[in-house]
Structures are given as C-alpha cells and as structure tokens.
Short mmCIF file of C-alpha atoms in Angstrom, two decimals:
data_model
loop_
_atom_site.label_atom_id
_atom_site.label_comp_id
_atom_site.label_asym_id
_atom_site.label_seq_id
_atom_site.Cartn_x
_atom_site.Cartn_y
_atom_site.Cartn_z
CA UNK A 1 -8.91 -9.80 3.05
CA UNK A 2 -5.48 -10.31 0.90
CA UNK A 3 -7.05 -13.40 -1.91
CA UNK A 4 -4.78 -16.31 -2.62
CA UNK A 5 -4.11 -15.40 -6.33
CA UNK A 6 -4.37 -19.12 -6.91
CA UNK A 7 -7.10 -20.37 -9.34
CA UNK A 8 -10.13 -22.57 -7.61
CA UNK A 9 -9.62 -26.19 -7.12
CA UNK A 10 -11.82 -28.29 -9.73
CA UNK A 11 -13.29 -30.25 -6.51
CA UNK A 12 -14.52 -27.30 -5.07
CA UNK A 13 -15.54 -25.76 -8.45
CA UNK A 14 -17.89 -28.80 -9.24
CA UNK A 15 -19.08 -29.39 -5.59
CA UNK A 16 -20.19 -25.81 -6.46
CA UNK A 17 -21.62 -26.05 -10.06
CA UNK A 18 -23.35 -29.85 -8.37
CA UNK A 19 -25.23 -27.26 -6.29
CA UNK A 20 -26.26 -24.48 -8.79
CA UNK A 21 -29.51 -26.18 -10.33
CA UNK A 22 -30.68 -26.42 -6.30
CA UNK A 23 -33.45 -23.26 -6.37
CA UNK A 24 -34.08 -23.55 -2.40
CA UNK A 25 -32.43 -21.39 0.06
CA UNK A 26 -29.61 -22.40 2.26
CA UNK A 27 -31.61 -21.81 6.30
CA UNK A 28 -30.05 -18.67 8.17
CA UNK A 29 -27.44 -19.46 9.97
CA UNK A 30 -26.70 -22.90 7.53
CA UNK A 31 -28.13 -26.37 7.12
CA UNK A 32 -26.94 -29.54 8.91
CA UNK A 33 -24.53 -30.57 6.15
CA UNK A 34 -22.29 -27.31 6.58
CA UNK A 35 -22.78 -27.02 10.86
CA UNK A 36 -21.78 -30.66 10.41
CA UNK A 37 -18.58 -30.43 8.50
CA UNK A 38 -17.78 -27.47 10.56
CA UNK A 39 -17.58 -29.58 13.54
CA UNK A 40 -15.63 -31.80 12.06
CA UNK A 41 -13.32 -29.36 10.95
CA UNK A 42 -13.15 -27.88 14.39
CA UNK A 43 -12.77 -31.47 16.43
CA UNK A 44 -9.72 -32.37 14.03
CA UNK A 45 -8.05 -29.21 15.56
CA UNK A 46 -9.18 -30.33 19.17
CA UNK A 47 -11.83 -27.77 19.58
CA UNK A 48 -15.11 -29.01 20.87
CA UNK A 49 -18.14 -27.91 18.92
CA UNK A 50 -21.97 -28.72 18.98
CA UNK A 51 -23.58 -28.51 15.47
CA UNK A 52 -26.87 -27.10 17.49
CA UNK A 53 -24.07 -24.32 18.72
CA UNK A 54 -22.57 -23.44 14.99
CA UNK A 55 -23.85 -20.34 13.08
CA UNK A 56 -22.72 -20.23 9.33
CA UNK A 57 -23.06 -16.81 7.33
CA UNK A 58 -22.24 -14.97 4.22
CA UNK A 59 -18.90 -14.00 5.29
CA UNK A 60 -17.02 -13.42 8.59
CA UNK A 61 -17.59 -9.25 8.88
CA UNK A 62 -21.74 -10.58 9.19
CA UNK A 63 -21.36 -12.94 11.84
CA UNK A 64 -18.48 -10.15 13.79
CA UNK A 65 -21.68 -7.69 13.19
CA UNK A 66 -24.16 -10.42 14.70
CA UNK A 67 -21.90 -11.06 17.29
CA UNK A 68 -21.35 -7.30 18.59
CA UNK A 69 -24.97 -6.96 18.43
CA UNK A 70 -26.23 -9.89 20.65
CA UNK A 71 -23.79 -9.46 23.28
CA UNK A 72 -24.06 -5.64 23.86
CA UNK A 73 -21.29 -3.23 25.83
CA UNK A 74 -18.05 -1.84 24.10
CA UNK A 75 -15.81 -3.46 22.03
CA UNK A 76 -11.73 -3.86 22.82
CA UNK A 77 -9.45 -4.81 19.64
CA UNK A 78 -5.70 -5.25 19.56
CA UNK A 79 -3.78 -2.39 17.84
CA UNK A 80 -3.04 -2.88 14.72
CA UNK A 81 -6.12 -5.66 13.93
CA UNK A 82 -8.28 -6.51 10.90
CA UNK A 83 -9.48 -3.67 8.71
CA UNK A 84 -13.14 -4.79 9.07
CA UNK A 85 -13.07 -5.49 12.63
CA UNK A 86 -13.60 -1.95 14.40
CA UNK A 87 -16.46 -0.73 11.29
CA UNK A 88 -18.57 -2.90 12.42
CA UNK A 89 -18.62 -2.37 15.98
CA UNK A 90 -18.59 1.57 14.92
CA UNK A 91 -21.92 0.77 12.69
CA UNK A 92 -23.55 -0.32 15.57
CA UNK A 93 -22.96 3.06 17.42
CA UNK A 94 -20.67 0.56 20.18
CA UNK A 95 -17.52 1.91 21.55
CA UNK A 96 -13.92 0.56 19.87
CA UNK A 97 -11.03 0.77 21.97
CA UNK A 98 -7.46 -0.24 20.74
CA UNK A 99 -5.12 -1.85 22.90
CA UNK A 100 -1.64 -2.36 22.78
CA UNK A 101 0.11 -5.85 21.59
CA UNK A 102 2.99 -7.51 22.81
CA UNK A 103 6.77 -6.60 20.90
CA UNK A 104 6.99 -10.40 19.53
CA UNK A 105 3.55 -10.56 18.16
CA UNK A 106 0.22 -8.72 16.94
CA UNK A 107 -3.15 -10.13 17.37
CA UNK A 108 -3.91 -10.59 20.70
CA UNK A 109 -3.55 -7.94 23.72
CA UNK A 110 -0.46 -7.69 26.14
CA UNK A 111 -2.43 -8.70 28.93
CA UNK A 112 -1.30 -5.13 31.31
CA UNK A 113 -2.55 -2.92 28.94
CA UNK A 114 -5.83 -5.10 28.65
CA UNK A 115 -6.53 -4.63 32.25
CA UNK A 116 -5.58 -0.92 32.11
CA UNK A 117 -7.84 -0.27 29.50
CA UNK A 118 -10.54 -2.25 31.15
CA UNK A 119 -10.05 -0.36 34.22
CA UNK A 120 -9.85 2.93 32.57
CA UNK A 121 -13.49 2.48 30.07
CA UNK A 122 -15.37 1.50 32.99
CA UNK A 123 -14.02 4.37 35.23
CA UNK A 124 -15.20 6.34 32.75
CA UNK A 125 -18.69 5.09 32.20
CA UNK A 126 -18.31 2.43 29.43
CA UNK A 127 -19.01 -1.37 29.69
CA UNK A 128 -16.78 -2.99 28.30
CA UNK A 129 -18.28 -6.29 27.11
CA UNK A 130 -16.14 -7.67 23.88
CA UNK A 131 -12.87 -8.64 23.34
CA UNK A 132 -11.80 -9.67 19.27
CA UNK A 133 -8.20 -11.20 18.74
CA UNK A 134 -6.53 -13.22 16.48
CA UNK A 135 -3.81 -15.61 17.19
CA UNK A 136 -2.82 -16.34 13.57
CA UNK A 137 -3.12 -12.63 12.84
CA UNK A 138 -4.08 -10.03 9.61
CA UNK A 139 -2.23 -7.58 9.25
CA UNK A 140 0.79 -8.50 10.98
CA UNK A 141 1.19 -11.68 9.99
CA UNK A 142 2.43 -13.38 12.93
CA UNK A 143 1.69 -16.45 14.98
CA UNK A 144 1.48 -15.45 19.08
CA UNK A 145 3.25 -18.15 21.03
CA UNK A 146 0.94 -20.27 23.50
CA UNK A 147 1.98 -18.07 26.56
CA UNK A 148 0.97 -14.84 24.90
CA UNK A 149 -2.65 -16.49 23.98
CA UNK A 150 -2.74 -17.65 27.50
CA UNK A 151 -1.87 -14.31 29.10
CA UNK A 152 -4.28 -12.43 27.10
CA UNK A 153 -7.30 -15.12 27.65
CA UNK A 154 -6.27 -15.23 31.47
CA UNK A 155 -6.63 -11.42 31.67
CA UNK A 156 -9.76 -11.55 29.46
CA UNK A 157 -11.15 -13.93 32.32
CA UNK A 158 -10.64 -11.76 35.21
CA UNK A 159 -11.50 -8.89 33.71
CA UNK A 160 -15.17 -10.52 32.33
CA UNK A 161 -14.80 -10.13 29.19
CA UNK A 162 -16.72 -12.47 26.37
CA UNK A 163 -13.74 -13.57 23.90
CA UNK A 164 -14.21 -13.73 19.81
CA UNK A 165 -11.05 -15.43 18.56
CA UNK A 166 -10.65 -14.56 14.69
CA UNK A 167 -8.85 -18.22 13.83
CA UNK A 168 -9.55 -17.12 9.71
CA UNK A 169 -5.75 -17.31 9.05
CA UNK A 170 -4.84 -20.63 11.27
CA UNK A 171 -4.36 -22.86 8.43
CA UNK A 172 -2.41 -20.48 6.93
CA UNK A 173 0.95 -20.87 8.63
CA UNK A 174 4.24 -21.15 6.85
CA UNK A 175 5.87 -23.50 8.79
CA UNK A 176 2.88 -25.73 10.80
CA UNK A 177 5.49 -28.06 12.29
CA UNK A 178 7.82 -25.56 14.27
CA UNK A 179 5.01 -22.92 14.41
CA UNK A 180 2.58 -23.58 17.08
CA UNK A 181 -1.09 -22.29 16.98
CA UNK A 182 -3.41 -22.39 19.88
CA UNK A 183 -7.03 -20.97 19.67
CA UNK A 184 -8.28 -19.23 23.15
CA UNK A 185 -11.37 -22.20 22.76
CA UNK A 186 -8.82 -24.53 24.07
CA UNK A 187 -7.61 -22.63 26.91
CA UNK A 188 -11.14 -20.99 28.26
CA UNK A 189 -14.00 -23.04 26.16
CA UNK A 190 -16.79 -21.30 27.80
CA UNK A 191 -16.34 -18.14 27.48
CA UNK A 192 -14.73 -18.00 23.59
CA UNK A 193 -16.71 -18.31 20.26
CA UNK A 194 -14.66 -19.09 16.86
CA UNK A 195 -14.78 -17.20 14.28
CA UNK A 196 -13.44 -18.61 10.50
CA UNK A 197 -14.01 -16.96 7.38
CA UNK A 198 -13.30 -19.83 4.87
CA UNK A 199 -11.79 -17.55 2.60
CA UNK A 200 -8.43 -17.76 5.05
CA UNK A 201 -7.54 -21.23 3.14
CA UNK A 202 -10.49 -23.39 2.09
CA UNK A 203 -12.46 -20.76 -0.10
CA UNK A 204 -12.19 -18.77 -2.79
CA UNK A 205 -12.76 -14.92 -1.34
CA UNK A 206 -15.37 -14.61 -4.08
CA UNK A 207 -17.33 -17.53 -2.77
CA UNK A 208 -18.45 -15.86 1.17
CA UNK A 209 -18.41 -18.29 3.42
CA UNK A 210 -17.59 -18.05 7.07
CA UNK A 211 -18.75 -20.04 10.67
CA UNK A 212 -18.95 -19.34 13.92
CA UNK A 213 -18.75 -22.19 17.13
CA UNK A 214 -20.50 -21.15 20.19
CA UNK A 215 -19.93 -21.99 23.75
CA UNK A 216 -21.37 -25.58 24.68
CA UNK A 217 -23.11 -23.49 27.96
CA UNK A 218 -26.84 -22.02 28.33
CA UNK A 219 -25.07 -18.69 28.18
CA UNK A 220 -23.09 -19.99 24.64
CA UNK A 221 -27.28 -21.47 23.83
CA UNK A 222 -28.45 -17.90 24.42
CA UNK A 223 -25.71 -15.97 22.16
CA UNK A 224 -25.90 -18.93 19.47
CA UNK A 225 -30.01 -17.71 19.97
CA UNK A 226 -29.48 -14.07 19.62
CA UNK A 227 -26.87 -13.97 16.71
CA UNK A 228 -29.47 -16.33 14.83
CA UNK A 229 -31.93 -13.19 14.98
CA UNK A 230 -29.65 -10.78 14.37
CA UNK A 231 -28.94 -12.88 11.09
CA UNK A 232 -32.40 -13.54 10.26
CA UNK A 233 -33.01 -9.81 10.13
CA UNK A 234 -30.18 -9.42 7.94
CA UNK A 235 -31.23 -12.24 5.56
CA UNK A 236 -27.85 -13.23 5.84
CA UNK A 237 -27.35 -16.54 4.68
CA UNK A 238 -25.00 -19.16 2.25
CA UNK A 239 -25.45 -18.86 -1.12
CA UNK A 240 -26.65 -22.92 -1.82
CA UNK A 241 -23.77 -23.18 -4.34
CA UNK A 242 -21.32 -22.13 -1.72
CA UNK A 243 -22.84 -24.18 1.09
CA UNK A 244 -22.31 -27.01 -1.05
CA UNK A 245 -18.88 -25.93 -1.39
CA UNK A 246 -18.09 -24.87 1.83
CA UNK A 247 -19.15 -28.40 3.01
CA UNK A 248 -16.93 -30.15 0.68
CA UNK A 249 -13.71 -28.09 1.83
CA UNK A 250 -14.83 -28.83 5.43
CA UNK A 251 -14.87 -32.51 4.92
CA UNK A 252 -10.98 -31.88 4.34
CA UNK A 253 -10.24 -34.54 1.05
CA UNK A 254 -6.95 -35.08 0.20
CA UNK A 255 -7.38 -32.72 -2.62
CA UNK A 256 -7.95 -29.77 -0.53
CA UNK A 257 -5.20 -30.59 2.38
CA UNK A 258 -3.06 -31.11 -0.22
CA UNK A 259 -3.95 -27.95 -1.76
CA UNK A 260 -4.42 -25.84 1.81
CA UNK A 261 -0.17 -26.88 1.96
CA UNK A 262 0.83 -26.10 -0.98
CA UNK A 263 -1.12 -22.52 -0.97
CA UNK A 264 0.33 -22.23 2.00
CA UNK A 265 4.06 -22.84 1.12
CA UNK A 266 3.80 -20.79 -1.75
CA UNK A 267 2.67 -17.67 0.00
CA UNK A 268 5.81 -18.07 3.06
CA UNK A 269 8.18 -18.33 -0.07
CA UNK A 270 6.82 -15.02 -1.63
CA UNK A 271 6.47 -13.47 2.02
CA UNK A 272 9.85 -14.02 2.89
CA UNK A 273 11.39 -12.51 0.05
CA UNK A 274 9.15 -9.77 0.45
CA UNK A 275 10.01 -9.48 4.06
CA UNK A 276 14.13 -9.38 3.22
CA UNK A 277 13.45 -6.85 0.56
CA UNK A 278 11.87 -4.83 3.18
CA UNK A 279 14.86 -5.58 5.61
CA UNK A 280 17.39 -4.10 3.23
CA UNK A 281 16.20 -1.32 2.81
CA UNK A 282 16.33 -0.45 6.28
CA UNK A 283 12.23 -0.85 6.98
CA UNK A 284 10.93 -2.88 9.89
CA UNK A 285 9.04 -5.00 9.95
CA UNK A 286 8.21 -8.79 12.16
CA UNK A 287 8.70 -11.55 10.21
CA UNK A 288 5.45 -13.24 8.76
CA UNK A 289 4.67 -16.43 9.87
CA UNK A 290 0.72 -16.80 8.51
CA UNK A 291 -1.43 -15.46 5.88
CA UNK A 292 -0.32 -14.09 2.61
CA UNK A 293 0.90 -10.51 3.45
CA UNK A 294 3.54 -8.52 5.08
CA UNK A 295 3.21 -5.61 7.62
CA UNK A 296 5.90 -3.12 7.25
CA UNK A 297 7.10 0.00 9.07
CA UNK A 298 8.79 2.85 7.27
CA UNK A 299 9.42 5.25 9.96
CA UNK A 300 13.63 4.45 9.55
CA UNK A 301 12.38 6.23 5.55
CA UNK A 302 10.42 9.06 6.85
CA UNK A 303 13.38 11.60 5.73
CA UNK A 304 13.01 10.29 2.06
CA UNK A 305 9.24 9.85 1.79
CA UNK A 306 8.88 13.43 3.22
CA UNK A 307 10.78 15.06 0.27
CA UNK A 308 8.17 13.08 -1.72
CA UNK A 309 5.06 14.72 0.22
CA UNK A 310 4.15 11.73 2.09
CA UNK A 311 4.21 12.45 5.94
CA UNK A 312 1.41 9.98 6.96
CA UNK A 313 -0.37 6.43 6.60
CA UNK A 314 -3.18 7.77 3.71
CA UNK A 315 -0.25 9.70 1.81
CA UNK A 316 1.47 6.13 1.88
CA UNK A 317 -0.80 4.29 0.82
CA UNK A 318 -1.52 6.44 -1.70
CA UNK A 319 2.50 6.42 -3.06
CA UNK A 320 3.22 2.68 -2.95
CA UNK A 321 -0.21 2.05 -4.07
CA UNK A 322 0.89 3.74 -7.15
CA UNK A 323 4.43 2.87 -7.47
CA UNK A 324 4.22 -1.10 -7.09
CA UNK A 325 0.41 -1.61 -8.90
CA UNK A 326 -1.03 -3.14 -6.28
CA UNK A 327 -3.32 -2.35 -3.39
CA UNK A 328 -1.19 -1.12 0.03
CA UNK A 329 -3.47 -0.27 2.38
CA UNK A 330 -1.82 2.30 4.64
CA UNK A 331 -1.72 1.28 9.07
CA UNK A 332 -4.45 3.74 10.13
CA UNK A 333 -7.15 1.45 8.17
CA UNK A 334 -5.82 -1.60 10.78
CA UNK A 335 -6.42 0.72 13.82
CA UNK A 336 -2.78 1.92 14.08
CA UNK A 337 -1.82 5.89 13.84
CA UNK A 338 -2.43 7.62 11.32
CA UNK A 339 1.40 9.33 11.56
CA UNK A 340 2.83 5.85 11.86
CA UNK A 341 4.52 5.38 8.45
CA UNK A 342 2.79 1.23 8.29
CA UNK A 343 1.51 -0.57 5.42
CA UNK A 344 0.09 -4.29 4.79
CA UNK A 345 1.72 -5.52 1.32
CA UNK A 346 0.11 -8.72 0.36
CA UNK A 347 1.89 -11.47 -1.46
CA UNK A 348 -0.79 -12.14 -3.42
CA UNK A 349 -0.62 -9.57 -6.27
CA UNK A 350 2.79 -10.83 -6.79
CA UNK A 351 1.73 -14.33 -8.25
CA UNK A 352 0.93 -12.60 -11.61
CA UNK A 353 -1.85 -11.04 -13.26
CA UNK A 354 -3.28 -13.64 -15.43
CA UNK A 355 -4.71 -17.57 -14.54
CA UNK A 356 -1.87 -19.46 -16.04
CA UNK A 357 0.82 -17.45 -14.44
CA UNK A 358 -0.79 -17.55 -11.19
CA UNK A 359 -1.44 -21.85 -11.74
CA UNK A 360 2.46 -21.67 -12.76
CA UNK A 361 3.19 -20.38 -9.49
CA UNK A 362 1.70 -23.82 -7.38
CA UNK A 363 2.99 -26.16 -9.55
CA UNK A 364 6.78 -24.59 -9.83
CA UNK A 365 9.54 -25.94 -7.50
CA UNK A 366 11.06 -22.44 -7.74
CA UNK A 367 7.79 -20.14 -7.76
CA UNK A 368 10.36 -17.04 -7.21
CA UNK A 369 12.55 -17.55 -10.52
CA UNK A 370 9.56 -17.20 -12.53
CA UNK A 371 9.46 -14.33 -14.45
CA UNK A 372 6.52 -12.63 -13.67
CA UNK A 373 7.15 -13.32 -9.71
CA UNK A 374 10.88 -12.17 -10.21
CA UNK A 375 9.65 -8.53 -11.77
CA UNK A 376 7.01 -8.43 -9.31
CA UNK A 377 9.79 -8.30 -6.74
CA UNK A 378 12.35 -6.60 -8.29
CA UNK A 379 9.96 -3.90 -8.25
CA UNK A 380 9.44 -3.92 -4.55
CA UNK A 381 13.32 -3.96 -4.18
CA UNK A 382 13.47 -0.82 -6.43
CA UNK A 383 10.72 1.01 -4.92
CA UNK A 384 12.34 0.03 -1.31
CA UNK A 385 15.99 0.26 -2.33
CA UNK A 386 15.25 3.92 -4.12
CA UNK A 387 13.51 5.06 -0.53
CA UNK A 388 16.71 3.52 1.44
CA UNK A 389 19.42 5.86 -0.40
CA UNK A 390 17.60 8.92 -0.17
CA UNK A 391 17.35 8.37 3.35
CA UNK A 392 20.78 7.89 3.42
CA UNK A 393 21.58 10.93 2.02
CA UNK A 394 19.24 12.96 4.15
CA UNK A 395 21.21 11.97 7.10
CA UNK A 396 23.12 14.62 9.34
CA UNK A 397 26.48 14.57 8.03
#
C-alpha cells in the first residue's frame, strides 16, 4: 500500500504513546472501544453496522485471508486489483479468477463479463463463492460512478455471489464534493462485508490497523463467527498501542478530519501533475480521482523501451524503478498481463525524503513549487519526455 509520506499527527502519536505502558492484549478480533468507534465511523457514512458484527485485525491482507477462508469456493477479482488481494486467496490453495472492468473505471467488474465468468468456472467444475472489489480503487486510482457499483452488485446478486467491498481508499478522494462514492453495503446490505485498512487515511501504514463490518443477518452472525476463528488461530490481533490509536482516529476529532482533507488535497495536487506528465508524453493513463498513486500505460512507448531491453511489466518495473528512485511496481503484480507495458507510480515518494520536507509539503499553499517536489517531478517529466522522443523517432517514416 502507497504510505502518505506525511509525518503522524501528534493526536494520534500520544493516543498511541497513552497506550504503550498498557501490558494486556488487545482480544482477537478488537475490544469494544475500537468495534465501537468503527461503527461510528461506518454510520457517519450511512452504513449500518453492529459492534457484535465488527472484526478488527492487524491489517486488512489478515482479515481478506480470514475472510476467503470462512466462506470457502473460488475467488473472482477485478483486473487490474490490489497487489495483496489474489496471494492470499492463492495461499489458501482457492481459485483466483480476473475479470474484466469497465473503460471509465477499475475496481469493480463490468457486470457481462462477471456473469460470463461465473458461468464459465462453474461449467467447468469450480464454485465460485467470492467476489473482492473496490469502488475507491488501488491501483487505478479511480472512483466508479454509482451505476457501475450498482451493475456490478446487481450481477453479484443473481449470480450468488458473497461481496467483500475493499472501501480502504474512500476517504481518500480528491475532490469529495463532485466525486461521488457509494459502498455496495448500501445498495445490497446483506450480502456485503466492509473491508478498511486504516492505513487508507486515518493511520500511519506502520501502525496495522484494519476492520471489517459484517452482515446484520444469521448468515453475516455465522461469517462474523468463522473469521473470529480463523483469526484466533492466527493470533492476529491490534497491537494495544494501535487500538488505542485506531480508536482515536475513528472517533473522527477535528484534528484528524482536518488532517484526512488536507492529506487528501495534497496527494490530488501531486497526482495530477503526475498524471499530465504522463499525458505528454504520449502514455495513458485514467485520471486519478482517490488514493495517492497513478496507474499508467506505456504501450504508445513500447518502440522506445524495447531498444532499452524492456519488453514486459517485470523489465519495467525494473527500469523506472531505477531511473526515478522510487518503487514502480510493474501491472502483472495487480493481476494485469504480464506483456501489458502498466505501472502504479505513487505520489508519495515525491513529497521528499526527509520529515521536514515532507511536513513542508501539508502546510505549503503551493506544495508543487517546492523544491524538492519540483525535482521530484521534473524527473518524471525527463524520464517520460526522454521515452516520448525516441518513440517518435522509431516511427515508420
């Protein structure tokens, strides 16, 4: 998961330190304090939630793993989706099968190919049980409009399928007031259970934190049930520290709402210069909407990057990985081909490499004059722009 860059916020730093003297463990699947505050969290957003229904654990990829574990069958993902998603199905020896996404969005299936694929897996023996999307979605970075979400849940519905919607990212979106997010436990509350790793906005990714808000139904009882063992055998539970934490950001003080925004403008600033450098030099790529990264195709480059020995996703990766000094993780590890030129550039490693740059960033009115942001993406441009005119010039005269 892309971090913030940003330093912690002192309120959750000493709601954390407040905590660190406690010597008893935080329960499996979280105390009352945390299932509390989740619900809280969750009812603000008009998603019902029972704190007898709400798992907490050490992360999002252990309650996904819980999750895929308790309800059995194969496992259907949109194409491209979350690194993590598909390893742990894959650890569990359960079936992953990619389906296509709609041409304005990623993160949730085009609702066809869902049934198609359905069809298909259980014509061929499989079961498929599990479907995993995200409307606010990693790695694309877009937001899927309300009739997308509802097409995909709809065809979810008929086809049976038990619905995990990935709603990490949903506070992360650029522009909340002309962007509109709507989780599938609005549309079909009995039959989808949220998933939020707190590391999306409210966390620090060093501080794993994540919860999970079951169906208020004896079949949502009986999953909440299972995925409670499944974490007990795991030992997988809050640090006490980071429950303490975790509660705190919950609660939603000004401090952290005010924070959560200004995180969040920050990143669409960065994002969106990132996205036009990407634009110019005749990449594609949709623009981002959420999160703090950018997902780019470089097929329109392939000409140039050939004549540089890179002919696939790894060999990518690998070349911009070293050319721009920071991580870019090549398509095939988010499910997509491994041919397809695609790679997730986060916006994060462009806030600077030490804490007071990266605190200059927040509290600048113009984050992308600074210095170190400015080289950062003057880079990118160079990298890009240098790709662009040897494509150019491998073009058939």
């Amino acid at each position: 998961m892309p971090p913030d860059g940003v330093p912690v916020l002192p309120l959750l730093a000493g709601a954390l330190a407040s905590a660190a003297s406690r010597a008893d463990a935080e329960p499996v699947g979280g105390g009352t304090g945390i299932r509390e505050a989740a619900c809280g969290y969750w009812a603000r957003r008009g998603v019902d939630a029972d704190p007898a229904r709400v798992a907490v654990a050490p992360g999002a990829p252990a309650l996904l793993l819980a999750l895929t574990a308790a309800l059995g069958g194969d496992v259907l993902v949109p194409r491209p989706c979350a690194a993590w998603w598909a390893p742990y199905a894959r650890l569990l020896g359960r079936p992953v099968f990619h389906v296509a996404t709609p041409a304005e969005c990623g993160g949730v299936p085009d609702p066809y190919a869902l049934l198609e694929t359905v069809r298909r897996v259980r014509e061929e023996g499989g079961r498929p049980r599990l479907l995993v999307l995200s409307p606010a979605d990693d790695p694309t970075a877009t937001v899927a409009p309300p009739e997308a979400v509802h097409e995909a849940v709809e065809a979810a519905e008929g086809a049976g399928l038990h619905l995990v919607g990935d709603e990490t990212w949903r506070d992360t979106v650029h522009a909340p007031h002309d962007t509109v997010f709507v989780s599938p436990a609005e549309m079909l509350p009995d039959r989808v259970t949220v998933v939020s790793d707190l590391a999306g906005a409210l966390l620090p990714s060093g501080w794993p934190a994540a919860m999970a808000r079951f169906p208020r139904t004896p079949a949502g009882t009986a999953l909440h049930a299972r995925v409670l063992d499944v974490l007990t055998a795991l030992d997988a539970r809050v640090a006490t520290p980071v429950a303490a934490a975790a509660a705190r950001a919950l609660e939603e003080p000004d401090e952290v709402t005010a924070r959560v925004r200004s995180v969040a403008r920050l990143h669409a600033r960065v994002a969106d210069a990132l996205h036009r450098a990407v634009i110019d030099a005749g990449a594609l790529s949709r623009p981002p909407r959420a999160g703090r990264h950018v997902y780019v195709d470089l097929g329109p480059l392939r000409s140039a990057l050939a004549a540089r020995g890179v002919g696939d996703a790894q060999e990518l990766e690998d070349h911009l990985t070293g050319r721009l000094g920071m991580p870019a993780p090549g398509g095939h590890r988010f499910g997509d081909d491994l041919g397809a030129l695609r790679v997730r550039l986060s916006t994060g490693a462009l806030l600077g490499a030490t804490y007071s740059e990266r605190a200059e960033c927040l509290t600048s009115p113009s984050p992308l004059e600074l210095p170190h942001v400015h080289r950062a993406l003057t880079l990118v441009r160079s990298v890009l722009a240098g790709l662009s005119d040897e494509a150019r010039r491998w073009e058939p005269r």
